[in-house]
Coordinates of C-alpha atoms and ligand atoms in Angstrom, one line a residue:
Chain A
X3 CA 0.0 0.0 0.0
X4 CA 1.3 3.4 -1.0
X5 CA 1.4 6.3 1.4
X6 CA -0.4 9.3 0.0
X7 CA 1.2 12.7 0.9
X8 CA -0.6 15.9 0.2
X9 CA 1.4 19.1 -0.1
X10 CA -1.0 21.9 0.8
X11 CA -1.3 25.5 2.0
X12 CA -3.9 28.1 2.7
X13 CA -2.7 30.6 0.1
X14 CA -0.9 30.3 -3.2
X15 CA 2.7 31.0 -4.1
X16 CA 4.1 29.7 -0.8
X17 CA 6.2 26.9 -2.4
X18 CA 3.9 23.9 -2.7
X19 CA 4.9 22.9 -6.2
X20 CA 8.6 23.5 -5.5
X21 CA 8.2 21.3 -2.4
X22 CA 6.2 18.6 -4.2
X23 CA 8.9 18.3 -6.8
X24 CA 11.7 18.2 -4.3
X25 CA 10.0 15.7 -2.0
X26 CA 9.0 13.4 -4.8
X27 CA 12.5 13.4 -6.2
X28 CA 14.1 13.0 -2.8
X29 CA 12.0 10.0 -1.9
X30 CA 12.6 8.4 -5.3
X31 CA 16.4 9.0 -5.0
X32 CA 16.4 6.9 -1.9
X33 CA 14.9 4.0 -3.7
X34 CA 11.1 4.5 -3.1
X35 CA 8.9 4.1 -6.1
X36 CA 7.2 7.5 -6.1
X37 CA 4.5 9.1 -8.2
X38 CA 3.8 12.9 -8.1
X39 CA 0.4 14.1 -9.2
X40 CA -0.5 17.7 -10.2
X41 CA -3.9 18.5 -8.8
X42 CA -3.8 22.1 -10.0
X43 CA -6.0 21.6 -13.0
X44 CA -5.9 24.5 -15.3
X45 CA -2.6 25.8 -13.9
X46 CA -0.3 23.1 -15.0
X47 CA 3.2 23.8 -13.7
X48 CA 4.5 20.8 -11.8
X49 CA 5.7 19.4 -15.2
X50 CA 7.7 22.6 -15.8
X51 CA 9.4 22.4 -12.4
X52 CA 10.1 18.7 -13.1
X53 CA 11.3 19.5 -16.6
X54 CA 9.0 17.1 -18.4
X55 CA 6.6 19.6 -20.0
X56 CA 7.6 18.6 -23.5
X57 CA 6.8 14.9 -22.9
X58 CA 3.2 15.4 -21.8
X59 CA 0.8 13.4 -24.0
X60 CA -2.0 12.5 -21.6
X61 CA -2.9 13.9 -18.2
X62 CA -4.7 13.2 -14.9
X63 CA -8.1 14.1 -16.3
X64 CA -7.6 11.8 -19.3
X65 CA -7.0 8.9 -17.0
X66 CA -10.1 9.7 -14.9
X67 CA -12.4 9.9 -18.0
X68 CA -10.9 6.7 -19.4
X69 CA -9.4 8.4 -22.5
X70 CA -6.0 7.1 -21.5
X71 CA -4.6 4.4 -19.2
X72 CA -2.6 5.3 -16.2
X73 CA 0.5 3.8 -17.8
X74 CA 0.0 5.9 -20.9
X75 CA -0.2 9.1 -18.8
X76 CA 2.6 8.5 -16.3
X77 CA 5.8 10.2 -17.3
X78 CA 9.0 8.5 -16.1
X79 CA 11.6 10.9 -14.9
X80 CA 14.8 10.9 -16.9
X81 CA 17.1 11.3 -13.9
X82 CA 15.6 8.8 -11.5
X83 CA 14.0 5.5 -12.5
X84 CA 11.8 5.3 -9.4
X85 CA 10.0 8.6 -10.1
X86 CA 6.9 9.2 -12.2
X87 CA 4.9 12.3 -12.9
X88 CA 1.2 12.5 -13.6
X89 CA 0.6 16.0 -15.0
X90 CA -2.5 18.1 -14.7
X91 CA -4.7 19.1 -17.6
X92 CA -4.3 22.7 -18.7
X93 CA -7.6 23.0 -20.4
X94 CA -10.2 20.9 -18.5
X95 CA -12.4 22.4 -16.0
X96 CA -11.8 21.6 -12.4
X97 CA -14.9 19.5 -11.8
X98 CA -13.4 16.8 -14.0
X99 CA -11.7 15.6 -10.9
X100 CA -14.4 13.5 -9.3
X101 CA -14.0 11.8 -6.0
X102 CA -14.6 8.3 -7.6
X103 CA -12.2 9.1 -10.4
X104 CA -9.4 10.3 -8.1
X105 CA -10.0 7.3 -5.8
X106 CA -9.6 4.9 -8.8
X107 CA -6.3 6.5 -9.9
X108 CA -4.9 6.5 -6.4
X109 CA -6.0 2.9 -5.8
X110 CA -4.3 1.8 -9.0
X111 CA -1.1 3.7 -8.2
X112 CA -1.2 2.3 -4.7
X113 CA -0.7 -1.3 -6.0
X114 CA 2.8 -0.6 -7.3
X115 CA 4.1 2.6 -5.7
X116 CA 5.5 3.3 -2.2
X117 CA 4.6 7.0 -2.1
X118 CA 2.1 9.2 -3.9
X119 CA 2.8 12.9 -3.6
X120 CA -0.1 15.2 -4.4
X121 CA 0.7 18.8 -5.4
X122 CA -2.4 20.6 -4.3
X123 CA -3.7 24.0 -5.5
X124 CA -4.1 26.6 -2.7
X125 CA -7.0 26.9 -0.3
X126 CA -10.1 24.9 -0.3
X127 CA -11.2 25.0 -3.9
X128 CA -12.2 21.8 -5.6
X129 CA -8.8 20.4 -6.6
X130 CA -7.5 21.1 -3.1
X131 CA -10.2 19.2 -1.4
X132 CA -9.8 16.3 -3.7
X133 CA -6.1 16.1 -3.0
X134 CA -6.7 16.4 0.7
X135 CA -9.5 13.9 1.0
X136 CA -7.4 10.8 0.4
X137 CA -4.2 11.9 2.2
X138 CA -2.4 9.8 4.8
X139 CA 0.1 12.6 5.5
X140 CA -0.2 16.3 5.0
X141 CA 2.7 18.7 4.6
X142 CA 1.4 22.2 5.3
X143 CA 3.6 24.6 3.5
X144 CA 3.8 28.0 5.3
X145 CA 5.7 31.2 4.9
X146 CA 6.8 33.0 8.0
X147 CA 4.1 35.6 7.8
X148 CA 1.1 36.1 10.0
X149 CA -1.4 35.7 7.1
X150 CA 0.2 32.5 5.9
X151 CA 0.3 31.1 9.4
X152 CA -3.4 31.9 9.9
X153 CA -4.3 30.3 6.6
X154 CA -2.4 27.2 7.5
X155 CA -4.2 26.9 10.8
X156 CA -7.4 27.0 8.9
X157 CA -6.2 24.3 6.5
X158 CA -5.3 22.1 9.4
X159 CA -8.9 22.5 10.7
X160 CA -10.3 21.4 7.4
X161 CA -7.8 18.5 7.1
X162 CA -9.0 17.3 10.5
X163 CA -12.6 17.1 9.4
X164 CA -12.9 16.8 5.6
X165 CA -10.8 13.7 4.9
X166 CA -11.5 10.1 4.3
X167 CA -9.7 9.3 7.5
X168 CA -11.8 11.7 9.5
X169 CA -15.1 10.5 7.9
X170 CA -14.3 6.9 8.7
X171 CA -13.0 7.8 12.2
X172 CA -9.6 6.3 11.4
X173 CA -6.3 7.4 12.7
X174 CA -6.1 11.1 11.7
X175 CA -3.9 12.4 8.9
X176 CA -0.3 12.9 10.1
X177 CA 0.3 16.6 9.8
X178 CA 3.7 18.3 9.3
X179 CA 4.8 21.9 9.1
X180 CA 7.2 23.0 6.4
X181 CA 8.4 26.5 6.7
X182 CA 9.6 27.9 3.4
X183 CA 11.2 31.1 2.1
X184 CA 12.7 31.6 5.5
X185 CA 15.0 34.6 5.6
X186 CA 16.9 34.8 8.9
X187 CA 18.1 38.3 8.3
X188 CA 14.5 39.5 8.0
X189 CA 13.5 37.5 11.0
X190 CA 16.3 39.2 13.0
X191 CA 14.9 42.6 11.9
X192 CA 11.4 41.6 13.0
X193 CA 10.0 41.7 9.5
X194 CA 9.2 38.0 9.5
X195 CA 8.0 35.5 12.2
X196 CA 10.7 33.2 13.6
X197 CA 10.5 29.4 13.6
X198 CA 9.6 29.5 17.2
X199 CA 6.8 32.0 16.7
X200 CA 5.2 29.9 14.0
X201 CA 5.5 26.7 16.0
X202 CA 4.0 28.4 19.0
X203 CA 1.0 29.3 17.0
X204 CA 0.6 26.1 15.0
X205 CA 1.9 23.5 17.5
X206 CA 2.8 21.0 14.8
X207 CA 5.7 18.7 14.0
X208 CA 8.3 20.8 12.1
X209 CA 9.5 18.8 9.1
X210 CA 11.9 21.5 7.9
X211 CA 12.8 25.1 7.3
X212 CA 13.7 25.9 3.7
X213 CA 15.7 29.1 3.4
X214 CA 14.8 31.8 0.8
X215 CA 17.2 31.1 -2.0
X216 CA 17.8 32.3 -5.6
X217 CA 18.7 28.7 -6.4
X218 CA 14.9 27.8 -6.3
X219 CA 13.9 30.0 -9.2
X220 CA 17.0 29.0 -11.0
X221 CA 16.1 25.3 -10.5
X222 CA 12.6 25.7 -11.7
X223 CA 13.7 27.6 -14.8
X224 CA 15.9 24.7 -15.6
X225 CA 13.3 22.1 -14.8
X226 CA 15.4 20.5 -12.1
X227 CA 13.9 20.0 -8.7
X228 CA 16.1 22.1 -6.3
X229 CA 16.9 19.0 -4.2
X230 CA 19.2 17.9 -7.1
X231 CA 21.4 20.9 -6.4
X232 CA 23.2 19.8 -3.2
X233 CA 25.4 22.9 -3.4
X234 CA 22.5 25.1 -2.4
X235 CA 21.1 25.7 1.0
X236 CA 17.6 25.1 -0.2
X237 CA 18.6 21.8 -1.8
X238 CA 20.3 20.6 1.4
X239 CA 17.4 21.7 3.5
X240 CA 15.0 19.6 1.3
X241 CA 17.3 16.6 1.7
X242 CA 17.1 17.0 5.5
X243 CA 13.3 17.1 5.1
X244 CA 13.4 13.7 3.4
X245 CA 15.5 12.2 6.2
X246 CA 13.2 13.5 8.8
X247 CA 10.1 12.3 7.0
X248 CA 11.7 8.9 6.8
X249 CA 12.3 8.9 10.5
X250 CA 15.8 10.2 11.1
X251 CA 16.5 12.8 13.7
X252 CA 18.3 15.6 11.8
X253 CA 19.1 19.0 13.4
X254 CA 17.5 22.0 11.6
X255 CA 19.9 24.1 9.6
X256 CA 19.9 27.6 8.0
X257 CA 18.0 29.1 10.9
X258 CA 20.6 31.8 11.6
X259 CA 21.6 34.8 9.5
X260 CA 24.9 33.9 7.8
X261 CA 28.0 35.4 9.4
X262 CA 29.0 38.4 7.4
X263 CA 32.4 38.2 5.7
X264 CA 35.2 40.7 6.2
X265 CA 33.6 43.0 3.6
X266 CA 30.2 42.9 5.3
X267 CA 31.7 43.6 8.7
X268 CA 33.8 46.5 7.5
X269 CA 31.0 48.1 5.5
X270 CA 28.0 47.2 7.6
X271 CA 24.6 46.3 6.1
Chain B
X19 CA -62.1 2.0 16.0
X20 CA -63.0 5.5 16.9
X21 CA -60.5 8.2 16.5
X22 CA -60.3 9.2 20.2
X23 CA -59.6 5.7 21.4
X24 CA -55.9 4.9 21.6
X25 CA -54.8 2.2 19.2
X26 CA -54.1 -1.0 21.0
X27 CA -50.5 -1.7 22.0
X28 CA -49.5 1.8 21.1
X29 CA -48.0 3.8 23.9
X30 CA -48.3 7.0 22.0
X31 CA -49.9 8.8 19.1
X32 CA -47.9 11.0 16.8
X33 CA -49.8 13.7 14.9
X34 CA -49.3 17.2 13.6
X35 CA -50.6 20.1 15.5
X36 CA -50.3 23.8 15.4
X37 CA -49.0 25.5 18.5
X38 CA -48.4 29.3 18.5
X39 CA -45.1 30.3 20.1
X40 CA -43.8 33.6 21.0
X41 CA -41.3 34.8 18.4
X42 CA -38.2 36.9 19.0
X43 CA -37.7 38.8 15.8
X44 CA -34.2 40.2 15.5
X45 CA -33.5 43.4 13.7
X46 CA -29.9 43.5 14.9
X47 CA -27.2 41.1 15.9
X48 CA -25.7 43.3 18.7
X49 CA -26.0 40.9 21.6
X50 CA -25.3 43.6 24.1
X51 CA -28.3 45.6 23.0
X52 CA -30.5 42.5 22.7
X53 CA -29.6 41.4 26.2
X54 CA -30.3 44.8 27.7
X55 CA -33.7 45.2 25.9
X56 CA -34.7 41.7 26.6
X57 CA -34.1 41.8 30.3
X58 CA -36.1 45.1 30.4
X59 CA -39.0 43.4 28.7
X60 CA -38.9 40.4 30.9
X61 CA -38.9 42.5 34.1
X62 CA -42.3 43.8 33.1
X63 CA -43.9 40.3 32.9
X64 CA -41.6 37.8 34.5
X65 CA -44.3 35.1 34.9
X66 CA -45.3 35.3 31.3
X67 CA -41.7 34.6 30.2
X68 CA -40.7 32.0 32.8
X69 CA -40.0 28.7 31.0
X70 CA -41.7 30.0 27.8
X71 CA -40.6 28.3 24.6
X72 CA -39.5 30.9 22.1
X73 CA -38.7 31.0 18.4
X74 CA -35.9 33.2 17.0
X75 CA -36.9 34.8 13.7
X76 CA -34.1 36.0 11.5
X77 CA -36.1 37.2 8.5
X78 CA -36.0 40.9 9.5
X79 CA -32.3 41.2 10.0
X80 CA -31.0 44.3 8.2
X81 CA -28.3 42.3 6.5
X82 CA -29.7 39.0 5.3
X83 CA -26.4 37.2 5.7
X84 CA -25.5 38.6 9.1
X85 CA -23.6 36.3 11.5
X86 CA -25.8 35.5 14.5
X87 CA -23.9 34.5 17.5
X88 CA -26.3 31.7 18.6
X89 CA -24.2 30.6 21.5
X90 CA -24.5 34.0 23.1
X91 CA -28.1 34.4 22.1
X92 CA -29.1 31.0 23.4
X93 CA -27.2 31.7 26.6
X94 CA -29.0 35.0 27.0
X95 CA -32.4 33.6 26.4
X96 CA -31.9 30.7 28.7
X97 CA -30.2 32.8 31.3
X98 CA -33.5 34.8 31.4
X99 CA -35.5 31.6 32.1
X100 CA -36.9 31.0 28.6
X101 CA -36.4 28.0 26.4
X102 CA -35.2 28.7 22.8
X103 CA -36.6 26.0 20.6
X104 CA -35.9 27.0 17.0
X105 CA -35.1 29.5 14.4
X106 CA -37.0 30.6 11.3
X107 CA -36.3 32.8 8.3
X108 CA -32.5 32.2 8.3
X109 CA -30.2 31.4 5.5
X110 CA -28.2 28.2 5.0
X111 CA -25.2 29.4 7.1
X112 CA -27.4 30.8 9.9
X113 CA -29.4 27.6 10.0
X114 CA -26.2 25.5 10.2
X115 CA -25.0 27.6 13.1
X116 CA -28.3 27.3 14.8
X117 CA -28.4 23.5 14.4
X118 CA -25.0 23.3 16.0
X119 CA -26.7 24.6 19.1
X120 CA -29.6 22.1 18.7
X121 CA -32.1 24.6 17.6
X122 CA -34.8 23.3 15.3
X123 CA -35.1 24.9 11.9
X124 CA -38.7 26.0 11.4
X125 CA -40.6 27.2 8.4
X126 CA -42.5 30.5 8.6
X127 CA -45.7 28.9 9.7
X128 CA -43.8 27.2 12.5
X129 CA -43.7 23.8 10.8
X130 CA -40.4 22.1 11.0
X131 CA -38.3 22.2 7.8
X132 CA -36.7 18.9 7.0
X133 CA -33.3 19.4 5.7
X134 CA -31.2 16.8 3.9
X135 CA -29.4 15.2 6.8
X136 CA -25.7 15.5 6.6
X137 CA -23.7 12.3 7.0
X138 CA -22.9 11.8 10.6
X139 CA -19.5 13.2 11.0
X140 CA -17.1 12.4 13.8
X141 CA -16.4 15.3 16.0
X142 CA -14.1 17.9 14.6
X143 CA -10.6 17.5 16.0
X144 CA -11.4 14.1 17.3
X145 CA -8.5 11.8 17.9
X146 CA -8.2 8.2 18.8
X147 CA -9.1 8.3 22.5
X148 CA -10.9 11.6 22.2
X149 CA -14.6 12.1 22.5
X150 CA -17.4 11.7 24.9
X151 CA -16.2 11.1 28.4
X152 CA -19.4 9.4 29.3
X153 CA -21.0 12.3 31.1
X154 CA -22.0 14.4 28.1
X155 CA -18.5 16.0 28.3
X156 CA -16.0 16.2 25.5
X157 CA -12.3 15.6 25.6
X158 CA -10.1 16.9 22.8
X159 CA -6.4 16.2 22.7
X160 CA -5.5 17.9 19.4
X161 CA -5.2 21.6 18.8
X162 CA -8.5 23.3 17.8
X163 CA -7.9 25.2 14.6
X164 CA -9.3 28.4 13.2
X165 CA -12.7 27.7 11.7
X166 CA -13.4 24.6 13.9
X167 CA -16.3 24.6 16.4
X168 CA -16.7 22.2 19.2
X169 CA -19.8 21.8 21.4
X170 CA -19.9 19.8 24.6
X171 CA -23.6 19.3 25.0
X172 CA -24.7 18.7 28.5
X173 CA -21.2 18.7 30.0
X174 CA -17.7 20.1 30.2
X175 CA -15.3 20.6 27.3
X176 CA -11.7 19.8 28.0
X177 CA -9.0 20.6 25.5
X178 CA -5.5 19.5 26.3
X179 CA -3.9 21.5 23.5
X180 CA -4.0 25.1 22.1
X181 CA -7.2 26.7 20.7
X182 CA -6.3 28.9 17.7
X183 CA -7.8 32.3 17.0
X184 CA -10.8 31.8 14.8
X185 CA -11.8 28.6 16.7
X186 CA -14.9 28.4 18.8
X187 CA -15.6 26.3 21.9
X188 CA -19.1 25.9 23.3
X189 CA -20.1 23.9 26.4
X190 CA -23.2 23.6 28.5
X191 CA -20.8 23.1 31.4
X192 CA -17.3 24.3 32.1
X193 CA -14.5 24.8 29.5
X194 CA -10.9 23.8 30.4
X195 CA -8.1 24.6 28.0
X196 CA -4.7 23.2 29.0
X197 CA -2.9 25.3 26.3
X198 CA -3.2 28.8 25.0
X199 CA -6.8 30.0 24.5
X200 CA -6.6 32.3 21.5
X201 CA -10.1 31.7 20.1
X202 CA -13.5 32.1 21.6
X203 CA -14.8 30.1 24.6
X204 CA -18.5 30.1 25.6
X205 CA -19.4 28.2 28.7
X206 CA -22.8 27.6 30.2
X207 CA -24.5 28.2 26.8
X208 CA -27.6 26.5 28.1
X209 CA -27.9 29.3 30.6
X210 CA -25.9 27.8 33.4
X211 CA -24.5 30.8 35.2
X212 CA -22.3 28.8 37.5
X213 CA -20.2 27.4 34.6
X214 CA -16.6 28.5 34.5
X215 CA -13.8 28.8 32.0
X216 CA -10.3 27.8 32.9
X217 CA -7.3 28.3 30.7
X218 CA -3.5 27.9 30.9
X219 CA -2.9 31.1 28.8
X220 CA -5.5 33.7 28.3
X221 CA -5.3 35.2 24.8
X222 CA -8.9 34.8 23.9
X223 CA -10.9 36.7 21.3
X224 CA -14.0 36.3 23.4
X225 CA -15.1 34.6 26.6
X226 CA -18.7 34.1 27.7
X227 CA -20.6 32.5 30.4
X228 CA -24.4 32.1 30.1
X229 CA -24.5 34.8 27.5
X230 CA -22.5 37.4 29.4
X231 CA -19.3 38.1 27.4
X232 CA -16.1 40.0 27.0
X233 CA -14.2 40.5 23.8
X234 CA -10.4 40.6 24.0
X235 CA -10.3 44.4 24.1
X236 CA -12.3 44.5 27.3
X237 CA -10.4 41.7 29.0
X238 CA -8.1 43.4 31.5
X239 CA -4.5 43.5 30.2
X240 CA -3.5 42.7 33.7
X241 CA -4.4 39.0 33.1
X242 CA -3.5 38.8 29.5
X243 CA -1.4 35.7 28.9
X244 CA -2.0 34.4 32.5
X245 CA -3.4 31.1 33.8
X246 CA -6.9 32.2 34.8
X247 CA -10.4 31.2 35.6
X248 CA -13.4 33.1 34.5
X249 CA -16.8 33.1 36.3
X250 CA -19.9 35.1 36.8
X251 CA -20.7 37.1 39.9
X252 CA -23.9 39.2 39.8
X253 CA -23.9 39.0 36.0
X254 CA -20.4 40.3 35.8
X255 CA -17.5 38.3 34.3
X256 CA -14.7 38.0 36.7
X257 CA -11.2 37.1 35.4
X258 CA -8.9 35.8 38.1
X259 CA -5.5 34.1 38.1
X260 CA -5.5 30.6 39.4
Ligands
ADP317 N1 12.7 28.7 -0.8 C1 12.4 29.5 -1.8 N2 13.3 30.6 -2.1 C2 13.0 31.4 -3.1 N3 11.9 31.4 -3.9 C3 11.1 30.3 -3.7 C4 11.3 29.4 -2.6 N4 10.2 28.5 -2.7 C5 9.4 28.9 -3.7 N5 9.9 30.0 -4.3 C6 9.3 30.7 -5.4 O1 8.0 31.1 -5.1 C7 7.2 31.0 -6.2 C8 6.0 30.1 -5.9 O2 6.4 28.8 -5.7 P1 5.5 27.6 -6.0 O3 6.3 26.4 -5.6 O4 5.0 27.6 -7.4 O5 4.3 27.8 -5.0 P2 2.8 27.2 -5.0 O6 2.9 25.9 -5.7 O7 2.5 27.1 -3.5 O8 2.0 28.3 -5.7 C9 8.0 30.5 -7.4 O9 8.4 31.6 -8.2 C10 9.2 29.8 -6.7 O10 10.3 29.9 -7.5
MG318 MG1 1.6 25.2 -7.3

């Protein structure tokens, strides 16, 4: 049985797609058969971040409507044999994702995969509720801002009530906090909430803190999940996230502002 | 068999009837004003209102989609010795909020509206081991999130985690929060003026006992962030460190 992980947030642009791509790649690199599904119907962009946009023939909706088989629609990653991508449709309307249809696809994937990562659209619109409903684990992506934290809290409330696990009174979804776009300099200046502030409000297991990094945009422009760039802070932080998710105790890094070099110390900043 | 004779082996008869009930028609949702005016009215004819069933009519609210704080309203009405039985003239959201407090949804002629029954859902925030503690109380061990509402009908509500701002707790009995209370807590919503609220850290948006309430602005800064209990003395909310 596969474990289904939903990557979700209250508002858009916080780093869900970046995170889905990194986590799917990270799990697959460690030998887990992993599928990553784009639930953001109409706003296809997981395939861009994964660098497979020119190999898309069929999509998630085609599989649901029976126009294509799952095997026809799954795109195998060129860098990692254990990773497959199921892209979103750019044209279909969102209601094409039916609960029965999604259940069928997840069940079929579940037979041969270890992990299914669901890249969710923001908030509680249709695609997001579909992605959430079947989750075993939820990674709540949050930026260190009051509004993002508030929205995440709301999402957690919905996760706790509107999921298959909640409806069947099973063990609840495992919830994790992932803090992204963390800029320690701005935290120090009081412009952003600190890790501690966010944890105090959300009281949730912290899966990781991803620093704000130019390498993220660079990676998505190249179609290479940032976790493949182990020179970058963000890539290393995502690798730590995978270790923690798989049960290793790894200390959190990149929480402090970097020490200024001689130049910075002499000329201030 | 004649109609007046009870059917054999039937302990009861079920039939429709028309009962006229007093209606409280709201023009406003300001619970302070409602409370003040209502207690004035009742003072004029206390016997008439004692244990009187009453219907809340929402059809004349200035803004059709106004949020009605039913927990406060029910607490107020009960606190004054009346029995709120249902609402009429509300919209979908108002009806949902009213049902949460076990008010019947009535049509305009007073007949009960049957609504498609939602699937029974487990209590929000429930956890393995959470739930009814056997005495009508409710035990919750996970954080109560913004947008969640919990109601301990007929008993105490115990939360062993934090309550986020935007979350709402209701209990007929006491409310205990063994974490930070950042949302709203309404104890004694059935009119029980001896109910109390206890919390580890007071950062509440609103606290209320039997319909008497304070919003965060009017909670004394002196006790902000403290471990406190909140109770009623002569209709006044007392906030006191424990
Ligand atoms: N850690 C980060 N540092 C810098 N930019 C980031 C980071 N994470 C995400 N971004 C940028 O933020 C934008 C939104 O990211 P995306 O993953 O598409 O968010 P979502 O899927 O939640 O809408 C993108 O331009 C992305 O490159
Ligand atoms: Mg996205």
